[in-house]
Structures are given as structure tokens and as C-alpha cells.
Amino acid sequence: MRWWAWRQTPASSPVPDVKLFLMYHPPDYAGALPHSIGLEKGRLGLVHLFAARGQQAQNEVVIAHEALHTFGATDKYDRSTLAPVFPDGYAAPRQEPRYPQSAAELMAGRIPVREGEARIPSNLGETVIGPATAAEIGWAK
Ligand SMILES: [Zn+2]
């Protein structure tokens, strides 16, 4: 993929800091979209999205998530259940009571609404970058 990304960069253009390739699929695409990836090595990513106006706000969440991977952020959800991992995958881990959370940690990707249940954020306004992610991307120590 790094070779392919290098081939997509015209020789005369300035070298970009990050290359994110956005692959839009028709809204009636059958089945689940292929898994999007963001790689720190080479700072590049391939993001699969739905080409629908109604999907744009959630597309922005996915794009931001993959972009942060290229800066070294790690996933903060359980790969088998997709549930945010406590505490780093929670927007407000110290909140009492813990549920429902009002936002998603961007690298967890979902808003925990009750024990064992989480929903996809509607837009970037429902996401935050938590302290663990901020440290990984160099925004905090
Ligand atoms: Zn991820």
C-alpha cells in the first residue's frame, strides 16, 4: 500500500505530511464496507465510506479516526465486541454514574450508553480526544 500511495503522488507536488485515500461506495452497497486502515508508518490510510449526503457527518468521524492512526493513535475498543475499553475509550471515564456517556472517545468510535451497549456518534460534535489518545499523538504528556 505504501508503494501504491507513493505512485499516486505526482513528482512535482510538495510531499504531504499525511495521505488519506477516501474510497466512496454507493449507498446501496451490499454488505459491510471493507475495514478502513490508517498506518503510522508512511502516515497513510485508506478509508471506506458511503457516498451519501446523509452519511457525511459520520464519514467525518471515520476520517478523523483513521487520520489519528497516522499520527500514532491506537484503537480504544475491544476488537471482538467493538465496545469502548474502559477507561481510555470513554469520553468521561470519571463520570458518575458512568452511563450514559454523552460522547465517544474518537479512537473508541462509539458512545457507551449503558453496560454492554454503545452507539455510533452522529457527528464529530459527539466525539472527544481523550488524554491517552492526546498523549499518543503528541498533544499532551
Ligand atoms: Zn482504528
CSV table of C-alpha atoms and ligand atoms in Angstrom, one decimal:
chain,number,residue,atom,x,y,z
A,1,MET,CA,0.0,0.0,0.0
A,2,ARG,CA,2.9,2.4,0.7
A,3,TRP,CA,4.2,1.7,-2.8
A,4,TRP,CA,0.7,2.4,-4.3
A,5,ALA,CA,0.4,5.6,-2.3
A,6,TRP,CA,3.8,6.7,-3.4
A,7,ARG,CA,2.7,6.1,-7.0
A,8,GLN,CA,-0.3,8.3,-6.5
A,9,THR,CA,1.8,11.3,-5.5
A,10,PRO,CA,2.9,13.4,-8.5
A,11,ALA,CA,6.6,14.0,-8.5
A,12,SER,CA,6.2,17.8,-8.8
A,13,SER,CA,3.9,18.2,-5.8
A,14,PRO,CA,5.0,19.0,-2.3
A,15,VAL,CA,5.4,15.9,-0.2
A,16,PRO,CA,2.3,15.7,2.0
A,17,ASP,CA,2.5,15.0,5.8
A,18,VAL,CA,-0.4,12.6,5.6
A,19,LYS,CA,-2.1,10.8,2.7
A,20,LEU,CA,-5.6,9.6,3.3
A,21,PHE,CA,-7.3,7.9,0.4
A,22,LEU,CA,-11.1,8.1,0.6
A,23,MET,CA,-12.9,5.3,-1.2
A,24,TYR,CA,-16.6,6.1,-1.5
A,25,HIS,CA,-19.1,3.3,-2.1
A,26,PRO,CA,-22.7,3.6,-3.3
A,27,PRO,CA,-25.2,4.0,-0.5
A,28,ASP,CA,-26.9,0.7,-1.6
A,29,TYR,CA,-23.5,-1.2,-1.4
A,30,ALA,CA,-24.4,-4.7,-0.4
A,31,GLY,CA,-22.9,-5.9,2.9
A,32,ALA,CA,-20.4,-4.3,5.3
A,33,LEU,CA,-17.8,-1.9,3.9
A,34,PRO,CA,-14.2,-3.2,3.9
A,35,HIS,CA,-12.2,-2.3,7.0
A,36,SER,CA,-10.6,1.1,6.9
A,37,ILE,CA,-7.0,1.5,7.9
A,38,GLY,CA,-4.6,4.2,9.0
A,39,LEU,CA,-0.9,3.5,9.2
A,40,GLU,CA,1.6,5.4,11.3
A,41,LYS,CA,4.4,4.1,9.1
A,42,GLY,CA,4.2,6.2,6.0
A,43,ARG,CA,1.4,8.3,7.5
A,44,LEU,CA,-1.2,7.0,5.1
A,45,GLY,CA,-4.6,5.5,5.2
A,46,LEU,CA,-7.4,4.0,3.2
A,47,VAL,CA,-10.9,5.0,4.4
A,48,HIS,CA,-14.0,3.3,3.1
A,49,LEU,CA,-17.1,5.5,3.2
A,50,PHE,CA,-20.7,5.7,1.9
A,51,ALA,CA,-21.3,8.3,-0.8
A,52,ALA,CA,-24.5,9.7,0.6
A,53,ARG,CA,-25.2,13.2,1.9
A,54,GLY,CA,-26.9,11.8,5.0
A,55,GLN,CA,-23.8,9.9,5.8
A,56,GLN,CA,-21.3,12.8,5.6
A,57,ALA,CA,-21.3,13.6,9.3
A,58,GLN,CA,-20.5,10.0,10.3
A,59,ASN,CA,-18.0,9.8,7.4
A,60,GLU,CA,-16.1,12.7,9.0
A,61,VAL,CA,-15.9,10.7,12.3
A,62,VAL,CA,-14.3,7.8,10.4
A,63,ILE,CA,-11.9,10.0,8.5
A,64,ALA,CA,-10.8,11.7,11.8
A,65,HIS,CA,-10.3,8.3,13.5
A,66,GLU,CA,-8.1,7.0,10.6
A,67,ALA,CA,-6.2,10.3,10.4
A,68,LEU,CA,-5.3,10.0,14.1
A,69,HIS,CA,-4.0,6.5,13.5
A,70,THR,CA,-1.4,8.0,11.1
A,71,PHE,CA,-0.1,10.1,14.0
A,72,GLY,CA,0.2,7.1,16.2
A,73,ALA,CA,-3.1,6.9,18.0
A,74,THR,CA,-4.3,3.3,18.9
A,75,ASP,CA,-7.7,1.9,18.9
A,76,LYS,CA,-9.5,2.0,22.2
A,77,TYR,CA,-12.3,-0.5,21.6
A,78,ASP,CA,-12.4,-4.3,22.0
A,79,ARG,CA,-11.9,-5.9,18.6
A,80,SER,CA,-14.3,-8.8,19.3
A,81,THR,CA,-17.2,-6.8,20.8
A,82,LEU,CA,-16.5,-3.3,19.3
A,83,ALA,CA,-17.2,-2.0,22.8
A,84,PRO,CA,-15.1,1.0,24.1
A,85,VAL,CA,-12.4,-0.1,26.5
A,86,PHE,CA,-12.6,1.5,29.9
A,87,PRO,CA,-11.2,3.9,30.9
A,88,ASP,CA,-9.2,5.1,27.9
A,89,GLY,CA,-12.1,4.5,25.4
A,90,TYR,CA,-14.5,6.6,27.4
A,91,ALA,CA,-15.0,10.4,26.8
A,92,ALA,CA,-15.7,10.9,30.5
A,93,PRO,CA,-14.3,7.9,32.5
A,94,ARG,CA,-14.8,9.6,35.8
A,95,GLN,CA,-18.4,10.5,35.3
A,96,GLU,CA,-20.8,9.2,37.9
A,97,PRO,CA,-22.9,7.4,37.1
A,98,ARG,CA,-20.8,6.0,34.3
A,99,TYR,CA,-23.7,5.6,31.9
A,100,PRO,CA,-24.9,7.0,29.6
A,101,GLN,CA,-21.9,8.8,28.3
A,102,SER,CA,-22.7,11.8,26.1
A,103,ALA,CA,-19.8,11.5,23.7
A,104,ALA,CA,-17.4,8.9,22.1
A,105,GLU,CA,-13.6,8.9,22.6
A,106,LEU,CA,-12.6,9.3,18.9
A,107,MET,CA,-10.4,6.2,18.9
A,108,ALA,CA,-13.1,4.1,20.6
A,109,GLY,CA,-15.6,5.1,18.0
A,110,ARG,CA,-18.8,4.5,20.0
A,111,ILE,CA,-20.7,6.2,22.8
A,112,PRO,CA,-21.3,3.8,25.7
A,113,VAL,CA,-25.0,4.3,26.6
A,114,ARG,CA,-25.3,1.5,29.2
A,115,GLU,CA,-23.3,-1.5,30.3
A,116,GLY,CA,-22.8,-3.6,27.2
A,117,GLU,CA,-24.3,-1.2,24.7
A,118,ALA,CA,-22.8,1.6,22.7
A,119,ARG,CA,-23.9,3.6,19.7
A,120,ILE,CA,-22.0,5.2,16.8
A,121,PRO,CA,-21.7,9.0,17.2
A,122,SER,CA,-23.8,11.1,14.8
A,123,ASN,CA,-21.0,13.6,14.1
A,124,LEU,CA,-17.7,14.9,15.3
A,125,GLY,CA,-19.5,17.1,17.8
A,126,GLU,CA,-20.3,13.9,19.7
A,127,THR,CA,-16.6,12.9,20.0
A,128,VAL,CA,-13.7,13.9,22.1
A,129,ILE,CA,-10.0,13.1,22.1
A,130,GLY,CA,-9.2,11.6,25.5
A,131,PRO,CA,-5.9,12.0,27.4
A,132,ALA,CA,-4.5,8.7,26.3
A,133,THR,CA,-5.0,9.5,22.6
A,134,ALA,CA,-3.8,13.0,23.1
A,135,ALA,CA,-0.5,11.6,24.6
A,136,GLU,CA,-0.1,9.2,21.7
A,137,ILE,CA,-0.4,11.9,19.1
A,138,GLY,CA,1.9,14.3,20.9
A,139,TRP,CA,-0.8,16.8,22.1
A,140,ALA,CA,-0.2,16.0,25.8
A,141,LYS,CA,2.3,14.2,28.0
B,1,ZN,ZN,-9.0,2.3,14.3
